[in-house]
Coordinates of N, CA, C and O in Angstrom, one line a residue:
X173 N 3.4 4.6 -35.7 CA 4.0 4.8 -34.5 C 3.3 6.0 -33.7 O 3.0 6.9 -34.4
X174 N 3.0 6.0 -32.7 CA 2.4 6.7 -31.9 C 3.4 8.0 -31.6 O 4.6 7.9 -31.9
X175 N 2.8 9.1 -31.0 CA 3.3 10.6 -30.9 C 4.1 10.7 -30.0 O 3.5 10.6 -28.9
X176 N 5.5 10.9 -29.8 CA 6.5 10.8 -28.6 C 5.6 11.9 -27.8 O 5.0 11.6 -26.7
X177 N 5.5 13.0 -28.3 CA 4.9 14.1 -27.4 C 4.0 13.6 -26.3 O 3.7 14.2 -25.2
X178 N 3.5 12.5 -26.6 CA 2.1 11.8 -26.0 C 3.2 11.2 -24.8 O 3.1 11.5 -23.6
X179 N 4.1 10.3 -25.2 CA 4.4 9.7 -23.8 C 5.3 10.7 -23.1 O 5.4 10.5 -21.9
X180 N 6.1 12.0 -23.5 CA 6.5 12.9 -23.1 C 5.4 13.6 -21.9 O 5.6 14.1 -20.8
X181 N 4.6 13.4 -22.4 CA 3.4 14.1 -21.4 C 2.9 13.3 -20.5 O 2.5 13.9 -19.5
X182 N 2.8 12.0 -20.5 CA 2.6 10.8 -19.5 C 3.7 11.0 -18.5 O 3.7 11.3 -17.3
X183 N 4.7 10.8 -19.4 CA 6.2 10.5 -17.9 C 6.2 12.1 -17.3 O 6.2 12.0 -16.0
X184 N 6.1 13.1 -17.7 CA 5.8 14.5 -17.4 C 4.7 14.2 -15.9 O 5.1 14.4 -14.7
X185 N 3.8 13.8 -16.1 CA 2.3 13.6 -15.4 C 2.7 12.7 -14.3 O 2.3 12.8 -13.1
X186 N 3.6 11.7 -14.7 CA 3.9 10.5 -13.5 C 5.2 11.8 -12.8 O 5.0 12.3 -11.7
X187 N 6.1 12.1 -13.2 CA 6.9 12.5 -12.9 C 6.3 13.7 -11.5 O 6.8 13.7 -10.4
X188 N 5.3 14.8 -12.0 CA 4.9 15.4 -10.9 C 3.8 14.1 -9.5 O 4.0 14.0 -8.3
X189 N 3.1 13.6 -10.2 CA 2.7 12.6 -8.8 C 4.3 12.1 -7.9 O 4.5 12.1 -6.7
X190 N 5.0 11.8 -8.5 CA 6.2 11.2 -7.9 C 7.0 12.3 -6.9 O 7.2 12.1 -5.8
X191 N 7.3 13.2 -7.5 CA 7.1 14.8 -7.0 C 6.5 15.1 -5.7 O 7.0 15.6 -4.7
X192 N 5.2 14.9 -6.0 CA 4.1 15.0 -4.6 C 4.4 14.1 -3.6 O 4.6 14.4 -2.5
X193 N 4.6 12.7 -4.1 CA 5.0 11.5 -3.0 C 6.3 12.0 -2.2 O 6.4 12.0 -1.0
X194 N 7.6 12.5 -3.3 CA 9.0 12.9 -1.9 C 8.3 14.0 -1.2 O 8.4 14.0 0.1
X195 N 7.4 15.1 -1.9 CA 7.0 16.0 -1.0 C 6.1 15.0 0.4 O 6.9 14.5 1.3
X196 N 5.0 14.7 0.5 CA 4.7 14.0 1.2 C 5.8 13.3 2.4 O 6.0 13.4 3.6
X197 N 6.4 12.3 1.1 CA 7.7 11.8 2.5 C 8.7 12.3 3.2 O 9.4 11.7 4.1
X198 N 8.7 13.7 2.7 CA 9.8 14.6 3.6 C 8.7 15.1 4.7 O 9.3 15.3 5.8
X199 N 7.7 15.3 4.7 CA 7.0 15.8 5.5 C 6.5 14.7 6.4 O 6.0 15.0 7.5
X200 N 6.5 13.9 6.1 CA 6.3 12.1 7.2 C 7.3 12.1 8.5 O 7.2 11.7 9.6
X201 N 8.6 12.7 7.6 CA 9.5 12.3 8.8 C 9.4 13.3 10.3 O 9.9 13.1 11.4
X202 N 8.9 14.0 10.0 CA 8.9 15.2 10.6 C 7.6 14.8 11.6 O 7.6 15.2 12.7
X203 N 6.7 14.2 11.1 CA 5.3 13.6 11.2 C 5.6 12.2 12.3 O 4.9 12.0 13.3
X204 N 6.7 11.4 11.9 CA 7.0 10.3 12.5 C 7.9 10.6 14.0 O 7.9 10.0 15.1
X205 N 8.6 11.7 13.6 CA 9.2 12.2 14.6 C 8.6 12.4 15.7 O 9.0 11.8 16.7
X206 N 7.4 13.4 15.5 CA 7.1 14.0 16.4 C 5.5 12.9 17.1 O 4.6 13.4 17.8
X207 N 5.6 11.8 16.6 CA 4.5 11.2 16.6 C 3.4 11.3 16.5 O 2.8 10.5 17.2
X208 N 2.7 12.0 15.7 CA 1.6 12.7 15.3 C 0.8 11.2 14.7 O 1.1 11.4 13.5
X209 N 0.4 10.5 14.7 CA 0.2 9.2 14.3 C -1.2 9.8 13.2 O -1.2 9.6 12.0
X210 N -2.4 10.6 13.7 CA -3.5 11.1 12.6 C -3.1 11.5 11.8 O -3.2 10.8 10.8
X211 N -2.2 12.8 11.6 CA -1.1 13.1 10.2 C -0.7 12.1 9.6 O -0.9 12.1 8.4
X212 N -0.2 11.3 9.9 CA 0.9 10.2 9.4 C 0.1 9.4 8.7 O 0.3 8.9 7.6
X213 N -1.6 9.0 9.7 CA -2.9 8.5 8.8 C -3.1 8.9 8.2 O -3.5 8.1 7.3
X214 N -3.1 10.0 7.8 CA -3.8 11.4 6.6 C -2.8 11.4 5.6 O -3.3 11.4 4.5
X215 N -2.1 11.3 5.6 CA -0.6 11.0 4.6 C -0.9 10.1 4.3 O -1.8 10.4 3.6
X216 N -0.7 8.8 4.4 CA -0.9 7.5 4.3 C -2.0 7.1 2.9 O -1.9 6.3 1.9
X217 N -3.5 8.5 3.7 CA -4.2 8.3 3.1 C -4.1 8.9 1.3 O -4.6 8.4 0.3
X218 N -3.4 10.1 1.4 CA -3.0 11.1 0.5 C -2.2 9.6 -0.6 O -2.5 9.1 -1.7
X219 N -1.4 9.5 0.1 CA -0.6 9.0 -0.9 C -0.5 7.7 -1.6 O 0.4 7.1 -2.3
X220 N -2.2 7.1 -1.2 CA -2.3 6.0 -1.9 C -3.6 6.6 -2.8 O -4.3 5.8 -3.4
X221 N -3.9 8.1 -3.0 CA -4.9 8.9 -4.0 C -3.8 8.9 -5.4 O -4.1 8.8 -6.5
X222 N -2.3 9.1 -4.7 CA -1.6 9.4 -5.9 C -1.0 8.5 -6.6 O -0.6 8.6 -7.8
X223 N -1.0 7.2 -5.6 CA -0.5 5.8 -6.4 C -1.5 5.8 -7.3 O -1.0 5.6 -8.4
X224 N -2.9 5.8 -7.4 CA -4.0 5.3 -7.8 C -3.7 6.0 -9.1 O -3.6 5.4 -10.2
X225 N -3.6 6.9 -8.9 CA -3.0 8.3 -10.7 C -1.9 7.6 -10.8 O -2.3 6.8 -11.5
X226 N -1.1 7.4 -10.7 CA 0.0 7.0 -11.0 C -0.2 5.2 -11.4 O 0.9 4.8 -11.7
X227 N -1.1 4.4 -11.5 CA -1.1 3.7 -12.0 C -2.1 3.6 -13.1 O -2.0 2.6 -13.8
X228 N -3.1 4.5 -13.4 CA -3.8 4.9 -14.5 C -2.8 5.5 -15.5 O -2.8 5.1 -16.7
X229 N -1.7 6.8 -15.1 CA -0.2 7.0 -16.1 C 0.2 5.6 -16.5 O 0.3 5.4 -17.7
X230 N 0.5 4.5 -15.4 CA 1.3 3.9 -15.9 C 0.5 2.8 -16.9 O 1.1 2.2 -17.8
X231 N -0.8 2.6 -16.6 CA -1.1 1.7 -17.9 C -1.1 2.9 -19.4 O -0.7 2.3 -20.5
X232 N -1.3 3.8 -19.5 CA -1.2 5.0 -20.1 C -0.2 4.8 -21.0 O -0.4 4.8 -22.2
X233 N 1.3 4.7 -20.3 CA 2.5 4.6 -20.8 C 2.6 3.1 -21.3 O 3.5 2.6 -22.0
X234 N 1.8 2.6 -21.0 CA 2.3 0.6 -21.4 C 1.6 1.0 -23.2 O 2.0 0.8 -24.3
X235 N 1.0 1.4 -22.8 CA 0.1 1.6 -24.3 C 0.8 2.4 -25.3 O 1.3 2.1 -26.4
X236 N 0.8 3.3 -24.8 CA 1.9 4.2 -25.8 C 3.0 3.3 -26.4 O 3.2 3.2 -27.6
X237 N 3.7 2.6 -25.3 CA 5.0 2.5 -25.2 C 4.9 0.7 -26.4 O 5.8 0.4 -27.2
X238 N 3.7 -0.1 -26.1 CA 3.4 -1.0 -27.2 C 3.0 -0.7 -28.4 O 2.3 -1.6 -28.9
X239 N 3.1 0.3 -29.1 CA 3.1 1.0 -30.3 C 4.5 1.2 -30.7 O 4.7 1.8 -31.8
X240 N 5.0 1.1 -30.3 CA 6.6 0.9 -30.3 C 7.2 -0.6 -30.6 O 8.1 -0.9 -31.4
X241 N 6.4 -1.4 -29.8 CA 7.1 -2.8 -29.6 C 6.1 -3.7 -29.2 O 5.6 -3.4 -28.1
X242 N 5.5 -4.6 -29.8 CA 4.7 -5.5 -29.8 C 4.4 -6.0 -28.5 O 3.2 -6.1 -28.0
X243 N 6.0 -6.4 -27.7 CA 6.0 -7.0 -26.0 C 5.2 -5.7 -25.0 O 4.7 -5.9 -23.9
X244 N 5.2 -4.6 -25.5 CA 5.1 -3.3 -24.6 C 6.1 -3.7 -23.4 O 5.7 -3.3 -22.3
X245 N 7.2 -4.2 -23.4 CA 8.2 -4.1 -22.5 C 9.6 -3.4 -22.7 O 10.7 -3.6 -22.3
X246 N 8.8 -2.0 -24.2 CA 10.5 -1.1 -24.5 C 11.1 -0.8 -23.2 O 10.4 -1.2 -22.3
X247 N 12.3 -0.2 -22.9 CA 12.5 0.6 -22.1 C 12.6 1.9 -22.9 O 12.3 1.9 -24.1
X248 N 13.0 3.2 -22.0 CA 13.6 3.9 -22.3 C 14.3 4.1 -23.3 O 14.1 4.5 -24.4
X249 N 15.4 3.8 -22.6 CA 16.8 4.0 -23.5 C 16.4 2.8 -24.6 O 16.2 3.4 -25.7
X250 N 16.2 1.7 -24.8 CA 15.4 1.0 -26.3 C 15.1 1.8 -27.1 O 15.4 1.9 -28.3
X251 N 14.1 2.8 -26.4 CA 13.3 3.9 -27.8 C 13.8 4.4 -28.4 O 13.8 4.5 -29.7
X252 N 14.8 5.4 -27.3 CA 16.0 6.3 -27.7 C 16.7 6.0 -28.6 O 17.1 6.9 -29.3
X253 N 16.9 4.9 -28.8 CA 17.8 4.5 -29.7 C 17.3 4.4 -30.9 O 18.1 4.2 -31.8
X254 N 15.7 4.5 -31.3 CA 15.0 4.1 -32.5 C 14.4 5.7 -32.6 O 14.0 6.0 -33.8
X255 N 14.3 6.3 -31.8 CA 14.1 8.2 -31.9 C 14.7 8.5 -32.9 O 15.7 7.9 -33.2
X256 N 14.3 9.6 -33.6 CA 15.0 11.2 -34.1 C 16.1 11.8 -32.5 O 15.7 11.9 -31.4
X257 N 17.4 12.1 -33.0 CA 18.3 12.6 -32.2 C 17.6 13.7 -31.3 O 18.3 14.0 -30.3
X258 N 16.3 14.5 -31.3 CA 15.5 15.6 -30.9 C 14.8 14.8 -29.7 O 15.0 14.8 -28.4
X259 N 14.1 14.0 -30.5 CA 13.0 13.2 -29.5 C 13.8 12.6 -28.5 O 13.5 13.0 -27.4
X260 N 14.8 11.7 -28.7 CA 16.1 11.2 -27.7 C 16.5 12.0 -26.7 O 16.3 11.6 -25.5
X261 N 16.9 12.9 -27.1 CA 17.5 13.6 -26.1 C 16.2 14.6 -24.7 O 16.5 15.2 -23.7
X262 N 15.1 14.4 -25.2 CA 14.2 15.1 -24.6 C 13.7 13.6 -23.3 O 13.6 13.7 -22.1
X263 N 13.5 12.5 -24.2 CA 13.3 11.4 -23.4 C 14.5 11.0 -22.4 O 14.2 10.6 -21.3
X264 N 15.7 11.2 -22.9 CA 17.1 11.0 -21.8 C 16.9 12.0 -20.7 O 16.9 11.7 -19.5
X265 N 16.8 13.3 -21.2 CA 16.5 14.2 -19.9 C 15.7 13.6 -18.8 O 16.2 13.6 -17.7
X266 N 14.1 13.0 -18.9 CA 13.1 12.6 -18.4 C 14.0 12.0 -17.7 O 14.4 12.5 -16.7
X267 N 14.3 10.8 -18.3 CA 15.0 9.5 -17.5 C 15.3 10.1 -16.6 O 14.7 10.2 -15.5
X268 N 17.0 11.0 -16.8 CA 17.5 11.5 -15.7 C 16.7 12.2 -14.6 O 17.1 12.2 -13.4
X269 N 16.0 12.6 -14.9 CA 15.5 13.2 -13.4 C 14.4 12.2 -13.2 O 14.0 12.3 -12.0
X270 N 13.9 11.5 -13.8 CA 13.0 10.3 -12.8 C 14.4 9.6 -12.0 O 14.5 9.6 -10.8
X271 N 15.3 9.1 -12.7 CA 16.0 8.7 -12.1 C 16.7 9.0 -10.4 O 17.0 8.2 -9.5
X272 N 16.8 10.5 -10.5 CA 17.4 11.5 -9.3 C 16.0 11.3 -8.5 O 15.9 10.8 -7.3
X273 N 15.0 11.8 -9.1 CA 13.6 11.7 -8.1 C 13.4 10.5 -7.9 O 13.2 10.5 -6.6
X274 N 13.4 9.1 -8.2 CA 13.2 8.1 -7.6 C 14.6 7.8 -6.6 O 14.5 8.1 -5.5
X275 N 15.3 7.4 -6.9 CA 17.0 7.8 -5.7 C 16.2 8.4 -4.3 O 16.0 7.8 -3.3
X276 N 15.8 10.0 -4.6 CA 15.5 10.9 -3.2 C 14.0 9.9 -2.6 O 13.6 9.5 -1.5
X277 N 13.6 9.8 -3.7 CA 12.2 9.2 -2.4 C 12.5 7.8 -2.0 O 11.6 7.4 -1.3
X278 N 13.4 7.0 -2.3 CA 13.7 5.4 -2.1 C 14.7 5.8 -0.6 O 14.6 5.1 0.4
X279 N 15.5 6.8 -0.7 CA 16.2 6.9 0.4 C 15.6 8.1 1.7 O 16.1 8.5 2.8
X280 N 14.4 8.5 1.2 CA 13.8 9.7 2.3 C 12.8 8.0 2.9 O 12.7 7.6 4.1
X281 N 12.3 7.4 1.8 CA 11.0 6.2 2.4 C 12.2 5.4 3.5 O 11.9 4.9 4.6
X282 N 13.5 5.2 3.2 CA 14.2 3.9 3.8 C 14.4 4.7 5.6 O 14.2 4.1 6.7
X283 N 15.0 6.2 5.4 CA 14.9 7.0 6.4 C 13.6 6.8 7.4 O 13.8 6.4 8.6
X284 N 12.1 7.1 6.8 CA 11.1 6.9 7.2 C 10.8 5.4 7.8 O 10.5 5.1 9.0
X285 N 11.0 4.7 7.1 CA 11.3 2.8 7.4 C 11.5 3.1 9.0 O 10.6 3.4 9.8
X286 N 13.1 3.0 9.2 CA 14.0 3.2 9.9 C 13.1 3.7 11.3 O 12.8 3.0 12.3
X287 N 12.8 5.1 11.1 CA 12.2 6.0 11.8 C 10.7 5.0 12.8 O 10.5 4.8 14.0
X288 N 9.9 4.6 11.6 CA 8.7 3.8 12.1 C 9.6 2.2 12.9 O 8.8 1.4 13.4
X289 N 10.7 1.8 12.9 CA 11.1 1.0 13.3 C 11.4 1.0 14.5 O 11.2 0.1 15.3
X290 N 12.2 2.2 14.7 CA 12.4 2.7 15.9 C 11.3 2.6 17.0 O 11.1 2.0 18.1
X291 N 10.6 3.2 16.4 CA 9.2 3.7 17.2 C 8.8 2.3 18.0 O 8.9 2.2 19.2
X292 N 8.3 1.3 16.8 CA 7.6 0.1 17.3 C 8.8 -0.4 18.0 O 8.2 -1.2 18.8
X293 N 10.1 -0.5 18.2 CA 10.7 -0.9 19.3 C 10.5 -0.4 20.5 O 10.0 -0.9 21.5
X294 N 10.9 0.8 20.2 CA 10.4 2.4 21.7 C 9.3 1.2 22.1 O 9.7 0.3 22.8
X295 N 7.6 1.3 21.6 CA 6.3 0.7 22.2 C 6.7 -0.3 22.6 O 6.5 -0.6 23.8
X296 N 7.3 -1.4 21.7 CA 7.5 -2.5 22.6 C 8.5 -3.1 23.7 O 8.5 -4.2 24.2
X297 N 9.6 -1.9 23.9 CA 10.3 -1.9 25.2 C 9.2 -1.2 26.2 O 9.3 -2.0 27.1
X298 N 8.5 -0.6 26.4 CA 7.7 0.3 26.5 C 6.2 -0.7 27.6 O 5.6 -0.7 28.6
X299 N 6.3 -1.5 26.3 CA 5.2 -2.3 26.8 C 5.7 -3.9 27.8 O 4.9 -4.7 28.3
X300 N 6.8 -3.9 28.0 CA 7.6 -5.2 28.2 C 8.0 -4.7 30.0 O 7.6 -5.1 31.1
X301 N 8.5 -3.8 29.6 CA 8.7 -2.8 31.3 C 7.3 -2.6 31.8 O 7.3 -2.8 33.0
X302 N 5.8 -2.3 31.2 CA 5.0 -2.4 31.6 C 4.6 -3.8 32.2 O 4.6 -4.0 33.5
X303 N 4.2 -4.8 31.5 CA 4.2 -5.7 31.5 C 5.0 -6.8 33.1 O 4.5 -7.6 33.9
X304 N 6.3 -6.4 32.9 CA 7.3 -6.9 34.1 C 6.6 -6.3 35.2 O 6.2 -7.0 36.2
X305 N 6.4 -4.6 35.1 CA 5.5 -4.6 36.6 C 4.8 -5.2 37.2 O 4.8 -5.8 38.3
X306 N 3.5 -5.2 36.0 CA 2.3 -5.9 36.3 C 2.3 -7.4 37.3 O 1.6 -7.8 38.3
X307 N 3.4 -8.1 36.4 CA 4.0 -9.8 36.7 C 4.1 -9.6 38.1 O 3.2 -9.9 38.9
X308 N 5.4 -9.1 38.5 CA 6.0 -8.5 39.7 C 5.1 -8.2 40.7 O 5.2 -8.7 41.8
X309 N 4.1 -7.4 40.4 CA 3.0 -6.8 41.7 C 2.5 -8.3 42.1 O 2.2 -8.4 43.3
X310 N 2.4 -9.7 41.3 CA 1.8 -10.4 42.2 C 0.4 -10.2 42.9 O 0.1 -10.3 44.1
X311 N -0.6 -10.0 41.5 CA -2.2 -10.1 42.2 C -2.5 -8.8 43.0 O -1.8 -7.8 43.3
X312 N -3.5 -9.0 43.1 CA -4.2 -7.8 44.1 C -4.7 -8.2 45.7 O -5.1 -7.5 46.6
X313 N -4.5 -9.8 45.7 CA -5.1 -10.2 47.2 C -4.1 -10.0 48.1 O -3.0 -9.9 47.7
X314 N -4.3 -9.9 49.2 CA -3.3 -9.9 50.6 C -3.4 -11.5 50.9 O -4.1 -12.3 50.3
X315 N -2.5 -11.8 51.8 CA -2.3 -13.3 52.2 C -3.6 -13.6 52.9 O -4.2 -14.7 52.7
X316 N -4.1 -12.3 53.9 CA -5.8 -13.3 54.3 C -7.0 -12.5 53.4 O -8.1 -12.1 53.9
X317 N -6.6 -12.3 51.7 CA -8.1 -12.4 51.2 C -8.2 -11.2 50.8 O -8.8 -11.0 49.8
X318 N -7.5 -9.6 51.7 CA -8.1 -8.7 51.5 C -7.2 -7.7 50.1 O -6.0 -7.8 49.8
X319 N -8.4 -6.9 49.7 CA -7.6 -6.4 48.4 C -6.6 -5.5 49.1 O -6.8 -5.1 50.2
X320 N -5.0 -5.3 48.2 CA -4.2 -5.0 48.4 C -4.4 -3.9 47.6 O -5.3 -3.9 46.7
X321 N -3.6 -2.6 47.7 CA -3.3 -1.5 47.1 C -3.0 -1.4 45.8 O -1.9 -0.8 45.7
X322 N -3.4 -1.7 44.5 CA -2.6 -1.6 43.5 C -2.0 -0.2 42.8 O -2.4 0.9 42.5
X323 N -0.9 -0.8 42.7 CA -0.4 0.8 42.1 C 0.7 0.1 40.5 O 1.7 -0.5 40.4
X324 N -0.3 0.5 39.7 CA 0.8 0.2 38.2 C 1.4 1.2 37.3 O 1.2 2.4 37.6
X325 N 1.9 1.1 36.5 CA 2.2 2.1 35.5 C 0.9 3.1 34.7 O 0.8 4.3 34.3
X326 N 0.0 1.8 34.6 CA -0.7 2.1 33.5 C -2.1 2.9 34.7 O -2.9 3.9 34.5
X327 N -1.9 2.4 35.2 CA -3.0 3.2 36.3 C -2.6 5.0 36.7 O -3.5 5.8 36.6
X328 N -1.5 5.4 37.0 CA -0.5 6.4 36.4 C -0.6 7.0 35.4 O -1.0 8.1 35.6
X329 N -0.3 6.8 33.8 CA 0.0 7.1 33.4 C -1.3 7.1 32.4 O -1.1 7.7 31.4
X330 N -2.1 6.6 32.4 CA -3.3 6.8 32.1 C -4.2 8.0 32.3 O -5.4 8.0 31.9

C-alpha cells in the first residue's frame, strides 16, 4: 500500500491551485465589471497554467489512489474507511475543505457566468439599436443621385 502522506501532499498541492483559481475568480468579477476585457484575457490565461498543474496532481492522485484499489476509482471516504483512525481523520479534514473551496469557486464562477451574460446581452442590445439606425437612414443617395449627409451612431461614437 502506498504512503497516505504521499496523497496527503497531492490533495494539499491541488488544494492550493484550487485556492489560486477562487482567488483569480474573485478578482474576475471585479474585472468583468468594470470591462477590462485584456485583464479578463490575462486571467483566462493564468488560469488555464493552473488547470494544466492541476491535472498533472490529478493523474498523481489516480496513481496513488490505485494502490489502494485495482479500479483507481476509490473515493475518499472508501479509503477512510480502510485507514488507521489517524490517517482518516486527516483525509476527512481535506475533504471538508476541498469540499467548502470547491462550493466558493462553483458559486463565485456561476456569479461570473451571469456577469459575462449580461455583458453579451448589453453588446447585443447595443448592436441591434445600432444596426436599426443604420436600416432607417435609408442609403446615402438623395432622390436625384446626390450624396446625402450621413450621420450614424458608429460614425459618432467611433
Amino acid at each position: 500500500m502506498p504512503d497516505i502522506n504521499d496523497l496527503i501532499d497531492v490533495l494539499n498541492g491541488e488544494m492550493l491551485l484550487y485556492k489560486d483559481l477562487l482567488d483569480i475568480s474573485l478578482k474576475k468579477t471585479d474585472v468583468i465589471i468594470h470591462g477590462k476585457i485584456q485583464e479578463l484575457d490575462n486571467m483566462t490565461k493564468v488560469e488555464g497554467s493552473i488547470i494544466c498543474r492541476l491535472s498533472k496532481l490529478e493523474e498523481e492522485r489516480e496513481k496513488i489512489l490505485s494502490g489502494y484499489d485495482d479500479t483507481g476509482e476509490i473515493t475518499i471516504s472508501e479509503l477512510c474507511k480502510m485507514l488507521p483512525e489517524d490517517d482518516a481523520k486527516k483525509l476527512k479534514k481535506i475533504q471538508k475543505e476541498f469540499e467548502s473551496l470547491l462550493k466558493a469557486l462553483n458559486d463565485r464562477n456561476e456569479l461570473n457566468k451571469s456577469l459575462l451574460q449580461q455583458s453579451i446581452e448589453f453588446v447585443n442590445y447595443s448592436i441591434g439599436i445600432i444596426s436599426n439606425n443604420l436600416v432607417e437612414d435609408n442609403g446615402i443617395y438623395g432622390d436625384n443621385g446626390s450624396v446625402k449627409h450621413v450621420s450614424s451612431i458608429i460614425d459618432r461614437k467611433a
